[in-house]
């Protein structure tokens, strides 16, 4: 069983819509959760980190964590074509700060 | 701003060659990581290091070794490159203190082994 699972997509949304990206993880001891954005041919860049249950908002981005359901999501409001990228979910179990990454969800925002 | 740099963006090597990939970070981070990224397989951890001269195997260490002689520098070595090591290699670093363990990535090295 994979540690971190994401729907690979592709996910397509029209410009201005809300994009919803989902991630589930298998280890209940997981402590820290991260969303990275990766443009084609580039390296991952951090968008959000979340450590406790609930919502965390940063501009157009909202991360949601539900540890009971082992589920973390990323909402992108007012999606822009520049948001088109692959979004990686990462989970840390604090075993030496090792991260476990999902395989990513490809998002396309259609103008 | 955290800066992680990698020695090459693109590299072409022949089968059997010894390959060195270098990574340098300027934020005094204790932890450094080497990943490879392949389509459909995501990011896979090769090796990581918590401190100078310390190293730990990740999920796919076979065919690789690492060196960390200085805190800011973490090298990945392909002892005898093979075609199945053609991949994107990503270095990352993170701080070990205060729960701020966000990993910051370098720009990546795209390696082609012929």
Coordinates of C-alpha atoms in Angstrom, one line a residue:
Chain A
X1 CA 0.0 0.0 0.0
X2 CA 1.3 3.4 -1.0
X3 CA 2.1 5.8 1.8
X4 CA 0.6 8.8 0.1
X5 CA -2.0 8.6 -2.6
X6 CA -3.2 11.3 -5.0
X7 CA -5.6 11.2 -7.9
X8 CA -3.2 11.6 -10.9
X9 CA -5.8 13.5 -12.9
X10 CA -5.5 15.3 -15.2
X11 CA -7.9 17.7 -13.6
X12 CA -9.2 20.5 -15.7
X13 CA -11.1 23.6 -14.5
X14 CA -12.1 26.8 -16.2
X15 CA -10.4 30.0 -15.3
X16 CA -12.0 31.5 -12.2
X17 CA -13.3 28.3 -10.8
X18 CA -12.2 26.4 -7.6
X19 CA -9.8 23.6 -8.1
X20 CA -9.9 20.9 -5.5
X21 CA -6.9 18.5 -5.0
X22 CA -7.0 15.6 -2.7
X23 CA -4.5 13.4 -0.9
X24 CA -4.8 10.4 1.5
X25 CA -2.1 8.9 3.6
X26 CA -1.7 5.6 5.4
X27 CA 0.3 6.3 8.5
X28 CA -1.8 7.6 11.4
X29 CA 1.4 8.9 13.1
X30 CA 2.0 11.4 10.3
X31 CA 2.5 14.9 11.8
X32 CA 3.2 17.4 9.0
X33 CA 1.6 17.9 5.6
X34 CA 2.8 19.9 2.6
X35 CA 1.6 20.9 -0.8
X36 CA 4.2 21.6 -3.5
X37 CA 3.6 22.9 -7.0
X38 CA 5.8 21.7 -9.8
X39 CA 5.8 23.2 -13.3
X40 CA 6.9 21.0 -16.2
X41 CA 10.7 20.7 -16.2
X42 CA 11.1 22.5 -12.9
X43 CA 11.6 21.5 -9.3
X44 CA 8.9 21.4 -6.7
X45 CA 8.2 24.6 -4.8
X46 CA 6.3 24.8 -1.5
X47 CA 2.8 26.3 -1.5
X48 CA 1.4 25.4 1.9
X49 CA 2.2 23.5 5.0
X50 CA -0.3 22.4 7.6
X51 CA 0.2 20.7 10.9
X52 CA -3.2 20.6 12.7
X53 CA -6.7 19.7 11.9
X54 CA -8.8 22.3 10.1
X55 CA -8.3 24.8 7.4
X56 CA -5.3 27.0 6.7
X57 CA -5.6 29.9 4.2
X58 CA -2.9 31.7 2.3
X59 CA -4.2 34.0 -0.4
X60 CA -6.1 32.0 -3.0
X61 CA -4.9 28.7 -1.5
X62 CA -6.6 26.8 1.4
X63 CA -5.2 23.6 2.8
X64 CA -7.6 21.3 4.8
X65 CA -6.5 18.6 7.1
X66 CA -8.5 15.8 8.7
X67 CA -6.3 13.5 10.6
X68 CA -9.2 11.2 11.6
X69 CA -9.9 10.5 8.0
X70 CA -6.2 10.6 7.0
X71 CA -7.0 13.2 4.4
X72 CA -5.5 16.4 3.3
X73 CA -6.7 18.7 0.5
X74 CA -5.8 21.8 -1.3
X75 CA -8.3 24.3 -2.7
X76 CA -7.3 26.9 -5.2
X77 CA -9.9 29.7 -5.6
X78 CA -10.2 31.9 -8.6
X79 CA -8.0 29.5 -10.6
X80 CA -5.6 31.1 -13.1
X81 CA -3.9 29.6 -16.2
X82 CA -0.6 30.1 -14.3
X83 CA -1.9 27.6 -11.7
X84 CA -1.6 24.9 -14.4
X85 CA 1.0 22.5 -12.9
X86 CA 1.4 19.2 -11.1
X87 CA 0.6 19.4 -7.4
X88 CA 2.5 17.1 -5.0
X89 CA 1.3 16.1 -1.6
X90 CA 4.0 15.3 1.0
X91 CA 3.7 13.8 4.4
X92 CA 6.3 13.8 7.2
X93 CA 6.3 11.2 9.9
X94 CA 9.0 12.9 11.8
X95 CA 11.3 9.9 11.3
X96 CA 14.3 12.0 10.7
X97 CA 12.2 14.5 8.7
X98 CA 11.8 12.0 5.9
X99 CA 9.0 13.0 3.5
X100 CA 6.7 10.7 1.6
X101 CA 5.4 12.2 -1.6
X102 CA 2.4 11.3 -3.7
X103 CA 2.8 10.9 -7.4
X104 CA 1.1 14.3 -8.0
X105 CA -2.1 15.6 -9.6
X106 CA -1.9 17.4 -12.9
X107 CA -4.0 20.5 -13.0
X108 CA -4.9 22.4 -16.1
X109 CA -6.8 25.8 -15.9
X110 CA -8.5 26.5 -19.1
X111 CA -8.7 30.2 -20.1
Chain B
X1 CA 15.4 33.0 0.9
X2 CA 16.6 29.5 1.0
X3 CA 18.8 28.7 -1.9
X4 CA 19.7 25.2 -3.0
X5 CA 21.9 24.9 -6.0
X6 CA 22.9 21.9 -8.1
X7 CA 26.1 21.6 -10.1
X8 CA 24.5 20.9 -13.5
X9 CA 21.0 21.3 -15.0
X10 CA 21.7 18.8 -17.8
X11 CA 24.2 16.0 -18.0
X12 CA 24.9 13.3 -20.6
X13 CA 27.1 10.4 -19.6
X14 CA 28.0 7.0 -21.0
X15 CA 27.2 3.6 -19.4
X16 CA 29.9 2.6 -16.9
X17 CA 31.1 6.2 -16.2
X18 CA 31.3 7.4 -12.6
X19 CA 29.0 10.4 -12.2
X20 CA 29.1 13.1 -9.5
X21 CA 26.1 15.3 -8.7
X22 CA 26.7 18.1 -6.3
X23 CA 24.3 20.0 -4.2
X24 CA 25.0 23.1 -2.1
X25 CA 22.6 24.9 0.3
X26 CA 23.2 28.3 1.9
X27 CA 20.8 28.1 4.9
X28 CA 22.9 26.1 7.4
X29 CA 20.3 23.3 7.1
X30 CA 21.2 20.1 9.0
X31 CA 19.2 17.7 6.7
X32 CA 19.9 17.1 3.0
X33 CA 18.2 14.7 0.6
X34 CA 18.6 13.2 -2.8
X35 CA 15.6 12.1 -4.8
X36 CA 15.0 10.9 -8.3
X37 CA 11.8 11.7 -10.2
X38 CA 10.5 9.6 -13.0
X39 CA 7.1 9.8 -14.8
X40 CA 4.4 7.9 -13.1
X41 CA 6.7 7.0 -10.1
X42 CA 6.9 10.4 -8.4
X43 CA 9.7 11.4 -6.2
X44 CA 11.7 8.5 -4.7
X45 CA 14.3 9.0 -1.9
X46 CA 17.7 7.7 -2.7
X47 CA 19.8 8.9 0.3
X48 CA 19.6 11.5 3.1
X49 CA 21.8 13.0 5.7
X50 CA 21.2 14.5 9.1
X51 CA 24.6 15.8 9.7
X52 CA 28.2 16.0 8.4
X53 CA 29.5 12.5 7.6
X54 CA 26.1 11.0 8.4
X55 CA 24.1 9.2 5.7
X56 CA 21.0 7.1 5.7
X57 CA 19.6 4.9 2.9
X58 CA 16.3 5.9 1.4
X59 CA 14.0 3.7 -0.7
X60 CA 16.2 3.1 -3.7
X61 CA 19.9 3.4 -2.7
X62 CA 21.2 0.6 -5.0
X63 CA 23.7 1.8 -7.5
X64 CA 24.3 5.1 -5.6
X65 CA 26.5 6.4 -2.9
X66 CA 26.7 9.8 -1.2
X67 CA 29.2 12.0 0.6
X68 CA 28.7 14.8 3.1
X69 CA 32.1 16.2 4.1
X70 CA 30.8 19.7 4.8
X71 CA 27.4 20.8 6.2
X72 CA 26.4 22.8 3.1
X73 CA 27.4 20.2 0.5
X74 CA 25.8 16.8 -0.3
X75 CA 27.1 14.8 -3.2
X76 CA 25.4 11.9 -5.0
X77 CA 27.7 9.5 -6.8
X78 CA 26.7 7.0 -9.4
X79 CA 29.6 4.5 -9.2
X80 CA 29.0 3.0 -12.7
X81 CA 26.2 4.7 -14.5
X82 CA 23.6 2.6 -16.2
X83 CA 20.8 3.5 -18.6
X84 CA 18.1 2.9 -16.0
X85 CA 19.6 5.7 -14.0
X86 CA 18.5 8.2 -16.6
X87 CA 16.3 10.5 -14.6
X88 CA 15.7 13.9 -13.0
X89 CA 17.7 14.2 -9.8
X90 CA 16.5 16.6 -7.2
X91 CA 18.4 17.7 -4.1
X92 CA 16.5 19.1 -1.1
X93 CA 17.5 20.5 2.3
X94 CA 15.6 21.2 5.5
X95 CA 16.2 22.5 9.0
X96 CA 16.0 20.0 11.9
X97 CA 14.9 22.6 14.5
X98 CA 11.5 23.8 15.8
X99 CA 9.4 21.6 13.6
X100 CA 10.2 23.8 10.6
X101 CA 11.2 20.8 8.5
X102 CA 9.9 22.0 5.1
X103 CA 12.1 20.7 2.4
X104 CA 13.4 23.1 -0.1
X105 CA 14.5 21.9 -3.5
X106 CA 17.3 22.7 -5.9
X107 CA 16.6 23.2 -9.6
X108 CA 17.3 19.6 -10.5
X109 CA 19.7 17.8 -12.8
X110 CA 18.4 16.0 -15.8
X111 CA 20.8 13.1 -16.4
X112 CA 20.8 11.1 -19.6
X113 CA 22.9 7.9 -19.6
X114 CA 23.7 6.5 -23.0

